[in-house]
Coordinates of C-alpha atoms in Angstrom, one line a residue:
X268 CA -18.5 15.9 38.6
X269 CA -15.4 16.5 37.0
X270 CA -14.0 20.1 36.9
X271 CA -14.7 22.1 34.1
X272 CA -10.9 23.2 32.1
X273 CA -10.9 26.4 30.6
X274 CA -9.0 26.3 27.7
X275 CA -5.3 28.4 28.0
X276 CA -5.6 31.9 26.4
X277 CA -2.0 31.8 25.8
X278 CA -1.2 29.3 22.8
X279 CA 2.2 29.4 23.1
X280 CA 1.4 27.8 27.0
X281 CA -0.8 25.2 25.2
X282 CA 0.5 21.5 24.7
X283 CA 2.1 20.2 21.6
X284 CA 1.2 17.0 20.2
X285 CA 1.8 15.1 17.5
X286 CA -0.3 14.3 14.7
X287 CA -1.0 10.9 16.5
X288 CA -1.5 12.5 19.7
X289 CA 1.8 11.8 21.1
X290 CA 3.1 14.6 23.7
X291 CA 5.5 17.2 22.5
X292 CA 8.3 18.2 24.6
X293 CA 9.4 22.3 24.1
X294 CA 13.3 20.8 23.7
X295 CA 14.9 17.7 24.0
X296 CA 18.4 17.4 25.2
X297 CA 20.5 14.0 26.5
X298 CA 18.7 13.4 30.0
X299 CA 15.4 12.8 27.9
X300 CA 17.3 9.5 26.6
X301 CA 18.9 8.9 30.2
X302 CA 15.6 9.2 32.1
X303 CA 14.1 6.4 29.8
X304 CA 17.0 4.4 30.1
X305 CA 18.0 4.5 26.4
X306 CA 20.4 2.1 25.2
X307 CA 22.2 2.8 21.7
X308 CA 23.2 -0.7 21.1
X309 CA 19.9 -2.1 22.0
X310 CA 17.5 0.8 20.4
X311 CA 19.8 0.9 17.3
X312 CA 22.4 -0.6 16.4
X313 CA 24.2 -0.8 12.9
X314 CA 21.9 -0.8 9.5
X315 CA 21.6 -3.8 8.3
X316 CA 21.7 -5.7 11.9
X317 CA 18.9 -6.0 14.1
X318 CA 16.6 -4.5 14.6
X319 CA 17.5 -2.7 12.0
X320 CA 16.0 0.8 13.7
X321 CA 18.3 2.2 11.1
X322 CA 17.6 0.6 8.0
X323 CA 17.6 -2.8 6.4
X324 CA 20.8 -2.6 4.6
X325 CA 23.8 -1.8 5.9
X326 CA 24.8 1.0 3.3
X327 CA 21.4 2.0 2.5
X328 CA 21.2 4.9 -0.1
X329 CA 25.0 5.0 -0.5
X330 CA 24.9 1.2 -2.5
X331 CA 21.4 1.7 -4.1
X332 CA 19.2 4.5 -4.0
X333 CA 15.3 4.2 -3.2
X334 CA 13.4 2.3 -6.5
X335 CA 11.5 5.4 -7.6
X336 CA 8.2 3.5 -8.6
X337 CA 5.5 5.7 -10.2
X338 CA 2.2 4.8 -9.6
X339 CA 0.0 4.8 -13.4
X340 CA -3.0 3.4 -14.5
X341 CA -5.5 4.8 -16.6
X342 CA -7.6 3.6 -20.1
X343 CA -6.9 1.3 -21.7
X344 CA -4.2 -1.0 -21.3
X345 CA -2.6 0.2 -24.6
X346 CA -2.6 4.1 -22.5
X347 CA -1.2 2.8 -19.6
X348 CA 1.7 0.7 -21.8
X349 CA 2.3 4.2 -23.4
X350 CA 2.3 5.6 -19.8
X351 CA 4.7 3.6 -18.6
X352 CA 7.1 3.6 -21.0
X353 CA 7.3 7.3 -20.7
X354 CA 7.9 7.0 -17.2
X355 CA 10.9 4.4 -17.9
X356 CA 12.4 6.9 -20.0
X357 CA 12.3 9.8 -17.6
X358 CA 14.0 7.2 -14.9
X359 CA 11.7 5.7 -13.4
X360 CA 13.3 2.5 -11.8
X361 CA 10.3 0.1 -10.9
X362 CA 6.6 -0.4 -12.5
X363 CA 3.6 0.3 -10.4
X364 CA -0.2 -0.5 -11.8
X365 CA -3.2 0.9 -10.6
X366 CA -6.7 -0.8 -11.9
X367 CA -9.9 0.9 -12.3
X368 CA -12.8 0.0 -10.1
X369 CA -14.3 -2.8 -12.1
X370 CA -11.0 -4.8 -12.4
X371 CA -10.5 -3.8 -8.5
X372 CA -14.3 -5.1 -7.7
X373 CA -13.7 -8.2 -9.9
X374 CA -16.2 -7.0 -12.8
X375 CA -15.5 -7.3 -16.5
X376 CA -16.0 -4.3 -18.3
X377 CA -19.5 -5.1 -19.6
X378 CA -20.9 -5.9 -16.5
X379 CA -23.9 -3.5 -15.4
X380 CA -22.1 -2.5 -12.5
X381 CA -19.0 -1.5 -14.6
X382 CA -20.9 1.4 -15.9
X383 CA -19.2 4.9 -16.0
X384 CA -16.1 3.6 -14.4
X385 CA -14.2 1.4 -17.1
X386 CA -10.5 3.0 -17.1
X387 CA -11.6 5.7 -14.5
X388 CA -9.7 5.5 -12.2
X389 CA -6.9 3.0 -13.5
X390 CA -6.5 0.7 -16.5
X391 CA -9.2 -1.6 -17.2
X392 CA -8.2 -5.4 -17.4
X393 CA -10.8 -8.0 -17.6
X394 CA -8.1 -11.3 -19.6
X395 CA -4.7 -12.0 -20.6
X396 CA -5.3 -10.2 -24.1
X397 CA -5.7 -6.9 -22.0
X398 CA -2.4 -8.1 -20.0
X399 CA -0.9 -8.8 -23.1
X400 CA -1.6 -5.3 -24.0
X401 CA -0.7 -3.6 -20.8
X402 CA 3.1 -4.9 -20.9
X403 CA 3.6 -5.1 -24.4
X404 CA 7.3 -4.2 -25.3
X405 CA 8.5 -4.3 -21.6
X406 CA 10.4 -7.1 -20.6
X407 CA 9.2 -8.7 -17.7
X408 CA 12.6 -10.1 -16.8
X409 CA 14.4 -7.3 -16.8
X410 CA 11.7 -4.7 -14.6
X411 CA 10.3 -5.1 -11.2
X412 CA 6.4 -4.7 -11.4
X413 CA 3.7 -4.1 -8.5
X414 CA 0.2 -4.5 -8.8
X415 CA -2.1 -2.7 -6.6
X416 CA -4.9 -5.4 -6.3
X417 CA -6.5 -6.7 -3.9
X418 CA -9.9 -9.2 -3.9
X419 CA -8.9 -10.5 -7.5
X420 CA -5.2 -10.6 -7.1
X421 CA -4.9 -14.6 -7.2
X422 CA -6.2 -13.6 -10.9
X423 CA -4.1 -10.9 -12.0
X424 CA -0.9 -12.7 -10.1
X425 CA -2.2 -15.6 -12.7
X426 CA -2.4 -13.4 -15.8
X427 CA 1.5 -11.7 -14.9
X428 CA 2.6 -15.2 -15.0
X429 CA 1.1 -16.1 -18.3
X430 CA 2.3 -12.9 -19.9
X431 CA 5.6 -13.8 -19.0
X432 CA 5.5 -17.2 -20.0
X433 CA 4.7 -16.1 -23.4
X434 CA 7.9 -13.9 -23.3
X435 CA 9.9 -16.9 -22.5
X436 CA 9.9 -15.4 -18.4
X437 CA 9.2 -18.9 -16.1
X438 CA 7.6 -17.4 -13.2
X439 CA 11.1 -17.7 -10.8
X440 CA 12.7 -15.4 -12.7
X441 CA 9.9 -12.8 -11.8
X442 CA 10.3 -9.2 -9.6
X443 CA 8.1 -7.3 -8.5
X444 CA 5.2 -6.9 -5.6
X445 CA 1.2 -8.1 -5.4
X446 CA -0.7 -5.7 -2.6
X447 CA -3.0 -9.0 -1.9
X448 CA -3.6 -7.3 1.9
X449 CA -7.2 -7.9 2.1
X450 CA -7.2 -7.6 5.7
X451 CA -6.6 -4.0 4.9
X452 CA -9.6 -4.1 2.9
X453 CA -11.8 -4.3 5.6
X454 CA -10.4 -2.2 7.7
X455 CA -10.3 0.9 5.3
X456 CA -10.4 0.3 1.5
X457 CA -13.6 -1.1 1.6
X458 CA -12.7 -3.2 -2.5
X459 CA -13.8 -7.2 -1.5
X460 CA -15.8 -10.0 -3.2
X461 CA -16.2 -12.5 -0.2
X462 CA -16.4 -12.8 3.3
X463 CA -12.8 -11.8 5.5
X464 CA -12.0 -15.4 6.3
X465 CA -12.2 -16.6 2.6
X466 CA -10.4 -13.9 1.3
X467 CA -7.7 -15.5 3.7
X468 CA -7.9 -19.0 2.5
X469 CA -7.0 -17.6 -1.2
X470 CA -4.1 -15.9 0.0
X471 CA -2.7 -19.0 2.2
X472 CA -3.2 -20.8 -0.9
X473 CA -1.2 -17.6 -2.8
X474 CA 1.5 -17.7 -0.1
X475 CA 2.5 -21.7 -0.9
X476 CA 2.3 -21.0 -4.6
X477 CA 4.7 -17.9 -4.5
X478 CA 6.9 -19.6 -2.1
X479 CA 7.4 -22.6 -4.4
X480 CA 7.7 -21.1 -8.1
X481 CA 8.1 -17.5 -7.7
X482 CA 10.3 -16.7 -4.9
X483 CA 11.8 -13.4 -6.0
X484 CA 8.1 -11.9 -6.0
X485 CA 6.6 -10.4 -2.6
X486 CA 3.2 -12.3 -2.0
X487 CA 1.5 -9.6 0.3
X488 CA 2.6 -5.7 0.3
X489 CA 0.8 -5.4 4.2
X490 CA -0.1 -1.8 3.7
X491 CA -1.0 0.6 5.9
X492 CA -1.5 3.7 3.6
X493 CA -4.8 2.9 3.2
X494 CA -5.8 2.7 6.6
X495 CA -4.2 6.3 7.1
X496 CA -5.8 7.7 4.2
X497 CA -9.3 6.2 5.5
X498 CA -8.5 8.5 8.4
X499 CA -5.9 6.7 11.1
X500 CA -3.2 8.3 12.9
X501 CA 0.3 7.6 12.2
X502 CA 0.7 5.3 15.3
X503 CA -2.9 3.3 14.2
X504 CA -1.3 3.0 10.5
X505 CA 1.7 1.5 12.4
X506 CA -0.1 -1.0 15.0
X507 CA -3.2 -2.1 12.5
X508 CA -0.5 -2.7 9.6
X509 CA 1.7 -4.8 11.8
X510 CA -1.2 -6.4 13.4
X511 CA -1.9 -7.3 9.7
X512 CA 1.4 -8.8 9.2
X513 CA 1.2 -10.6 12.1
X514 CA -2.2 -12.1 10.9
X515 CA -0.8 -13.4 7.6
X516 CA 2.4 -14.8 9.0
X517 CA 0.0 -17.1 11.0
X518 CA -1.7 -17.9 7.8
X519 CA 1.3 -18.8 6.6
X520 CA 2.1 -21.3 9.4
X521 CA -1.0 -22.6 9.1
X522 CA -0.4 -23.7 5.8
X523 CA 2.5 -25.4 7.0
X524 CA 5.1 -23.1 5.6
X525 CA 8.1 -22.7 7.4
X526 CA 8.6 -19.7 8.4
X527 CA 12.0 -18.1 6.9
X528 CA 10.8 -19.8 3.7
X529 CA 8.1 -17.2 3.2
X530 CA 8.6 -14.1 5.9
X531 CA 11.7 -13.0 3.5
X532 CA 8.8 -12.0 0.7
X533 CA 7.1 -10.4 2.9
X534 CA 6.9 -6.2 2.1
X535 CA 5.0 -3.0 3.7
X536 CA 3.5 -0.2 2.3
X537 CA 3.4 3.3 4.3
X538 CA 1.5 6.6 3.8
X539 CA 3.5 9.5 4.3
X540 CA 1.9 12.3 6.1
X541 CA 2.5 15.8 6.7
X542 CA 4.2 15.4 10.7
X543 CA 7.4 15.5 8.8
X544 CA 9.4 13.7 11.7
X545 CA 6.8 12.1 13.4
X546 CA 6.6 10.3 10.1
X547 CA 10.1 10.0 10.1
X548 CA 10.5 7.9 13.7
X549 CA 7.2 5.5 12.4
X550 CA 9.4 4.1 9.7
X551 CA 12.0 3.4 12.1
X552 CA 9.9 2.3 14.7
X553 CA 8.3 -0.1 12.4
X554 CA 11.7 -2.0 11.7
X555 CA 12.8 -2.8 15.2
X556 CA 9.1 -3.4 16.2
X557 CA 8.6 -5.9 12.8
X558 CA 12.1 -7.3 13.6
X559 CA 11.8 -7.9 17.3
X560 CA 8.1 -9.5 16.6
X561 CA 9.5 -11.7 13.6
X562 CA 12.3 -12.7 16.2
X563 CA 11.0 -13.5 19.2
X564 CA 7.3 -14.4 18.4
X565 CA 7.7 -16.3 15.4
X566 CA 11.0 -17.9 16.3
X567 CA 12.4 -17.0 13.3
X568 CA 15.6 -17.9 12.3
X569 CA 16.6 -16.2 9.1
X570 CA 18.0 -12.4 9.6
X571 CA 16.1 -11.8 6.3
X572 CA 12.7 -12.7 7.9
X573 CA 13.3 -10.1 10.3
X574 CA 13.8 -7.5 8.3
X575 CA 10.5 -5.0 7.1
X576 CA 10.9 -3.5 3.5
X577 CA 8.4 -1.0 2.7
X578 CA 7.4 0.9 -0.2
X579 CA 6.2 4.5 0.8
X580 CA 3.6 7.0 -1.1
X581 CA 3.0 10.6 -0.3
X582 CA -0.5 11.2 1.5
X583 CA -2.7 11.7 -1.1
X584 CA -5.3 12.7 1.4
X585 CA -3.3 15.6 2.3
X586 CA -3.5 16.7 -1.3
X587 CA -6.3 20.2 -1.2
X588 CA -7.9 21.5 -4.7
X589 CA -7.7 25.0 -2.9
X590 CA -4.3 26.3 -4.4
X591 CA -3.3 23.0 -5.9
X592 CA 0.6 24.0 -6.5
X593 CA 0.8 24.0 -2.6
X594 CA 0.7 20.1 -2.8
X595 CA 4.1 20.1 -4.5
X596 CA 5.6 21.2 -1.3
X597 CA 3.6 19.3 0.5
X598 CA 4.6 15.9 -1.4
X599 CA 8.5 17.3 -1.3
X600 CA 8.2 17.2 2.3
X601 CA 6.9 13.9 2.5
X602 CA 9.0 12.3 0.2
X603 CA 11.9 13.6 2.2
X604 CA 10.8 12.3 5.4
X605 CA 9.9 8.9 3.2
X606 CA 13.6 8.9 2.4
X607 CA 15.3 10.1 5.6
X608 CA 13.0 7.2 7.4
X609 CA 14.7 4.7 5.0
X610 CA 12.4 3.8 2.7
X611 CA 13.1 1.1 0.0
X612 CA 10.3 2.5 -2.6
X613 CA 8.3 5.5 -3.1
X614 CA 5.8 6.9 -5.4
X615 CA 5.3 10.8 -4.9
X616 CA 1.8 12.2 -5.7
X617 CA 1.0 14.4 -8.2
X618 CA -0.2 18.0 -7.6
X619 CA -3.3 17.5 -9.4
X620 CA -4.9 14.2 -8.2
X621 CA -7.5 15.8 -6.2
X622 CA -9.3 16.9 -9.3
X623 CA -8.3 13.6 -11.8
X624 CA -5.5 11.6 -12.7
X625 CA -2.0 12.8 -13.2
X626 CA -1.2 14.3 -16.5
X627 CA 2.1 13.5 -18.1
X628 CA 3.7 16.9 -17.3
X629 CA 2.4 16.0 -13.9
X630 CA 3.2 13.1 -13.2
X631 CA 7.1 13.9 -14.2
X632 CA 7.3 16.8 -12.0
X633 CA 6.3 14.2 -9.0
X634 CA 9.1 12.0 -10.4
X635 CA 12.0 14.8 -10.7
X636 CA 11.2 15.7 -7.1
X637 CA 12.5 12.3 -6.0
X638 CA 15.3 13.0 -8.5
X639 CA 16.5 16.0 -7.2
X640 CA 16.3 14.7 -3.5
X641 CA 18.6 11.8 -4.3
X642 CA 20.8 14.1 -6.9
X643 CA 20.8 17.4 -5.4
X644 CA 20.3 17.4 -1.5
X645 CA 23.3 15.0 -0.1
X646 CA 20.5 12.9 2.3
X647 CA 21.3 10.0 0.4
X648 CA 24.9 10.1 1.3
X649 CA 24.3 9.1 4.6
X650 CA 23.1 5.9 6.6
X651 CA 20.2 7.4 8.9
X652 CA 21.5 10.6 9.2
X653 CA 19.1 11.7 12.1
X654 CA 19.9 8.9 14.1
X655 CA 20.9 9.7 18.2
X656 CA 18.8 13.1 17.5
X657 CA 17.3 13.2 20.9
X658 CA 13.7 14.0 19.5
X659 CA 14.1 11.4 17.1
X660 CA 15.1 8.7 19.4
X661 CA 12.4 9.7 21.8
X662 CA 9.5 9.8 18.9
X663 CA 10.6 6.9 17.9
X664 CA 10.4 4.9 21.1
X665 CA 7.0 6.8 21.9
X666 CA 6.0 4.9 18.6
X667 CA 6.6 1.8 19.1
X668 CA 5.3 1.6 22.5
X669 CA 2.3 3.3 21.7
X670 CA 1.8 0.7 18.5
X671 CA 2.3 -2.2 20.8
X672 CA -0.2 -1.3 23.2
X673 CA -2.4 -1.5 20.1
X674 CA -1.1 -4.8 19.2
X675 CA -1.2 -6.3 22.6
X676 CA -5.1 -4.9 22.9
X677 CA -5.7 -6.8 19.5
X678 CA -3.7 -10.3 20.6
X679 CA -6.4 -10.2 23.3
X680 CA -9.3 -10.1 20.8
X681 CA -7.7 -13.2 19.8
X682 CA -5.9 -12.0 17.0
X683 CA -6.5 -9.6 13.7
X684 CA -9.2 -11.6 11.8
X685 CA -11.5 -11.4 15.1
X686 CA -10.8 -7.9 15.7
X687 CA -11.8 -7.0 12.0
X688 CA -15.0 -9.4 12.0
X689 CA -15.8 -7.3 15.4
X690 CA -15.2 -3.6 13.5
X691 CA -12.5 -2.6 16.0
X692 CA -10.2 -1.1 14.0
X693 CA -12.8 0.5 11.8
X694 CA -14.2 1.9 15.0
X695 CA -10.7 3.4 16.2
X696 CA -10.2 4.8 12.6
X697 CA -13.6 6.7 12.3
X698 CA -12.8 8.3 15.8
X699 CA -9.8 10.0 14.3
X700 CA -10.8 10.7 11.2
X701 CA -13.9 12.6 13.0
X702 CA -11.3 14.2 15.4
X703 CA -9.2 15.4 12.5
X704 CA -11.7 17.4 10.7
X705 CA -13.2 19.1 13.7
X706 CA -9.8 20.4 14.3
X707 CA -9.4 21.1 10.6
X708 CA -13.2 23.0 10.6
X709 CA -12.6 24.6 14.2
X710 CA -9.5 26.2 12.8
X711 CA -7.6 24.2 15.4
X712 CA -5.6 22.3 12.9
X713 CA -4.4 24.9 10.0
X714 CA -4.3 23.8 6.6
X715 CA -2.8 26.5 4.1
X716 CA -4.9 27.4 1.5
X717 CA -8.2 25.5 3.3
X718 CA -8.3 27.3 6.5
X719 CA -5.5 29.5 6.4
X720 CA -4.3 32.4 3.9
X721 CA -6.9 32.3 1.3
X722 CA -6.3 34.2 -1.3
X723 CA -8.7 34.9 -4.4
X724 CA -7.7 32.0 -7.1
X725 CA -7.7 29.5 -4.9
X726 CA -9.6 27.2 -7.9
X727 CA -7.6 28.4 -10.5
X728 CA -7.7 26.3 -13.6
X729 CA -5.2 23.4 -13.9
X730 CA -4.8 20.9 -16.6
X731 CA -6.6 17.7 -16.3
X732 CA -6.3 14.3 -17.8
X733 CA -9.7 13.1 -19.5
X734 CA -10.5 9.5 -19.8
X735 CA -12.9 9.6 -23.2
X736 CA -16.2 7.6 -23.1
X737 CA -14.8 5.6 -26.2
X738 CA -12.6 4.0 -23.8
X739 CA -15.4 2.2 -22.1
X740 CA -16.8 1.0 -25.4
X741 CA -13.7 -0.2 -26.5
X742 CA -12.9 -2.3 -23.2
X743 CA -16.7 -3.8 -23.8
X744 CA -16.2 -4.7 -27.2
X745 CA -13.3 -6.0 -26.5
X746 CA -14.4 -8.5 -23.9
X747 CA -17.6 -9.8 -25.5
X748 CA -15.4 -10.2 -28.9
X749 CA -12.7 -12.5 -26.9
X750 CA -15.7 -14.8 -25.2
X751 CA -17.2 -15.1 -28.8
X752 CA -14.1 -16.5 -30.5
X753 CA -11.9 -18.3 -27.6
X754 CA -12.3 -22.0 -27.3
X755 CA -15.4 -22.6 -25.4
X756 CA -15.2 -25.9 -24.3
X757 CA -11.8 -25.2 -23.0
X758 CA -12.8 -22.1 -21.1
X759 CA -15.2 -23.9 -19.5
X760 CA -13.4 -27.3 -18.6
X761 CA -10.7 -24.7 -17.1
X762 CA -13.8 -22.5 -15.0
X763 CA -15.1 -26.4 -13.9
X764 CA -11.3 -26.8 -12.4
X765 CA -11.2 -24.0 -10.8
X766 CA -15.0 -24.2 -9.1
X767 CA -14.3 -27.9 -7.7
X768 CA -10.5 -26.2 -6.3
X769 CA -12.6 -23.2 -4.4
X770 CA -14.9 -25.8 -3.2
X771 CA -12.1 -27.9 -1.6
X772 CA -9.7 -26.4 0.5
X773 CA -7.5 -29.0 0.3
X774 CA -6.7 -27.9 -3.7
X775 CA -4.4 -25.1 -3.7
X776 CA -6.7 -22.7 -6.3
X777 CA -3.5 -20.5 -8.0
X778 CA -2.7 -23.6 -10.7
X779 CA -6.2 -24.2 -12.1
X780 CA -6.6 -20.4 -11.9
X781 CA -3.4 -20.0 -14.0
X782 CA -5.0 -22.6 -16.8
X783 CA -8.3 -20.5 -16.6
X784 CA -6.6 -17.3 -17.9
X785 CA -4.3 -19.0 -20.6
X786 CA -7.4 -20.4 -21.6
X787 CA -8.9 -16.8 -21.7
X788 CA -11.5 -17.1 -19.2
X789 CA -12.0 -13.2 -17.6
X790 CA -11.3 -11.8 -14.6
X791 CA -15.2 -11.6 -13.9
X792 CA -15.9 -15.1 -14.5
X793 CA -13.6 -16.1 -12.0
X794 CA -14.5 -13.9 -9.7
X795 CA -18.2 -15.1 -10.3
X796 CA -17.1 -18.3 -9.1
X797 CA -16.0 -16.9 -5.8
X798 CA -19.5 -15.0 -5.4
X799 CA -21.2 -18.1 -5.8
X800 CA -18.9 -20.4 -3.9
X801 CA -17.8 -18.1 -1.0
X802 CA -20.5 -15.9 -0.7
X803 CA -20.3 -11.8 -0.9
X804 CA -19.2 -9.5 1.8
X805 CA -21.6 -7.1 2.8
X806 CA -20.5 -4.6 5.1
X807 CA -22.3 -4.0 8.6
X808 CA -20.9 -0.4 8.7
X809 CA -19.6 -0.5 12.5
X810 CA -20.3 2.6 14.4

């Protein structure tokens, strides 16, 4: 029987650890690098050169500062135009669009299980008219846009294209990000039509469209903030993200892509938690790891394809309604260890999304605070300004290697698609996310305001946006009026195209999907298709 520890009395005797676990020396000093060994050359290097531990470029925030991209979605599309135009106009340097749960689940707006939610919890989109709508007055060459869409995004990548078209925008000249990481989907996010594996043939079909007429856009943002805000640690967002990355990079082989054509499009998408440096060393860790993987496993030739570029967001989990103006510190932090981990986008939360939607005043505060950390604070000034910190260079490695093991355990799975089908990362997730809160209930784990100095007025009234019910009956009207006077015939010749292209897999589906929307068939017709074709996912919730 194994000995029974008594816990320490003393807590200033009691080990540290990181958020991820990860053992916490009392001070660090140079023989903490000399005992393991550590190489500057090899570990660092220069930014810009492999494997780019440093950062991607060689100047970083000195030759372009971090595209601020705002995250907004909300109404109709005509609010979320309005919405983003304001943003623009406060400096906002990039477009980011969040869908409500209908467009997200591949409804239309009048579908019965659209009810309620239409505009919710981002703009509702259902055909190009709403698309139309949604960028009206913005250029589409002149801004870089992402999408956050995931099961549908063959559809909305199709309706950006058309939108532009009609601007006089061919596709090649477009910018901008689609998240498309269904793998992450059924890991954490849980927002799917079909089984895993035919999810993956539409995005190998995706990747060889975007490689031949759009190759200025990033295919797949491989995004790990969802699997952190579903409950991971920081060194489980790193691993399962890579892992990810890993799994489409095959997919794109398998298609018979070269490598270096497609790999360079490739982005990332971190969370941004509160262990302000452990958070720090996983955004370096992630480079040299991503670079060394990119080199040596995929034989890849082109520095480019080596390189990860991530957009970050602050941890919108971490976000408490108890004393909500304490998440403005909380997403300044963030942000700053977002930015000092070399980040090449970031969207900073607003204080009061744990109740609704931003509000514009809101939502501007969250942008000034990036402003004043590249204006005001002199980080950006720098190239990796914490780099050959001993702590930092010792997190760091303890990252990576503890990432890899991760990695290696899933290689022997036989890769990320059979390690998803068998719940393992879902599995690992749910262990820490049930660790985390015990701490957090057993007091272990102090969060200000939650567990630690209450005060009376914790709930105090804030100012909340409101999404009217009218907006739901608009978006419904709206959809059953466009089916009633489009060309019928031609919306269903263009639905007939792109059923017999999901059928065969040797049809690449994007170009008849791309017809289908000029010809105003919905998103939820579409996406009908792929029900009915591919089959729905329904989860076996692994324990």
């Amino acid at each position: 029987m194994a000995p029974v520890i008594k816990p320490d009395p003393d807590p200033k005797k009691k080990p540290r650890t990181t958020q991820s676990g990860l053992p916490l020396e009392v001070s660090y000093g140079p023989e903490t690098l000399a005992e393991a060994g550590w190489e500057p050359e090899q570990k660092l290097g220069r930014a810009g050169k492999f494997p780019f531990t440093r950062g991607p470029h060689e100047t970083m925030y000195r030759g372009k500062v971090w595209t601020m991209r705002m995250f907004a979605g909300f109404g109709t599309p005509e609010d979320t135009n309005e919405r983003f135009k304001y943003l623009l106009e406060q400096g906002q340097t990039g477009l980011s669009t969040a869908f409500d749960m209908p467009t997200l689940m591949g409804y239309d707006p009048d579908h019965a299980r659209s009810l309620g939610e239409v505009g919710r919890e981002g703009v509702s989109v259902a055909s190009l008219e709403d698309m139309e709508r949604l960028f009206d007055g913005i250029p589409l060459d002149q801004v870089s846009t992402s999408m956050t869409i995931n099961a549908p995004a063959c559809i909305l990548l199709a309706l950006y294209v058309a939108v532009a078209e009609k601007q006089g925008v061919s596709p090649d000249k477009l910018r901008g990000t689609l998240q498309n990481d269904m793998l992450k989907e059924f890991i954490a996010q849980k927002e799917w039509i079909s089984p895993v594996r035919a999810h993956m043939r539409i995005i190998r079909d995706m990747l060889a469209y975007c490689t031949e007429h759009m190759p200025k856009w990033n295919t797949i943002s491989i995004s790990g903030y969802h699997i952190r805000e579903a409950g991971a640690t920081a060194v489980q967002e790193l691993a399962f993200t890579l892992a990810d990355g890993i799994g489409y990079v095959d997919l794109g082989i398998e298609a018979g892509l070269d490598v270096d054509a497609f790999a360079p499009r490739l982005s990332f998408f971190f969370d941004v938690h509160n262990d302000f440096f452990e958070e720090i060393a996983k955004f370096r860790a992630a480079r040299r790891l991503w670079a060394t993987i990119m080199k040596d496993r995929f034989g890849a030739k082109n520095p480019r394809s080596w390189m990860l570029r991530t957009h970050a967001q602050t941890a919108g989990v971490s976000l408490m309604a108890q004393q909500p103006l304490n998440n403005v510190v909380r997403t300044t932090m963030q942000a700053l260890a977002a930015v000092l981990g070399g980040t090449q986008s970031l969207h900073t939360n607003s204080y009061d999304e744990t109740y609704a939607l931003p509000t514009e005043d809101a939502a501007t505060l969250a942008l000034r605070t990036q402003q004043v950390i590249a204006e005001e604070t002199g980080v950006a000034s720098v190239v990796d300004p914490l780099a050959g910190s001993y702590f930092i260079e010792t997190l760091t490695d303890q990252m990576e290697a503890a990432a890899r093991e991760y990695i290696d355990k899933i290689d022997a799975m036989g890769g990320i698609v059979k390690a998803v089908e068998e719940g393992f990362p879902q599995r690992e997730i749910a262990r820490s996310a049930y660790d985390f809160q015990r701490q957090v209930d057993s007091g272990e784990r102090a969060i200000v305001g939650v567990n630690k100095y209450q005060s009376p007025g914790d709930d105090d009234d804030i100012p909340l946006l409101k999404i009217e019910p009218e907006v739901e009956k608009q978006q419904i009207d709206r959809v059953k009026a466009l089916r009633a006077r489009r060309d019928a015939q031609a919306a269903e010749a263009a639905l007939a195209k792109v059923r017999a292209a999901v059928r065969d897999e040797s049809i690449n589906v994007m170009p008849p999907i791309v017809e289908a929307v000029k010809a105003y068939v919905t998103l939820g017709e579409i996406c009908d298709i792929f029900r009915e074709e591919l089959g729905e996912h329904r989860d076996p919730a692994y324990l």
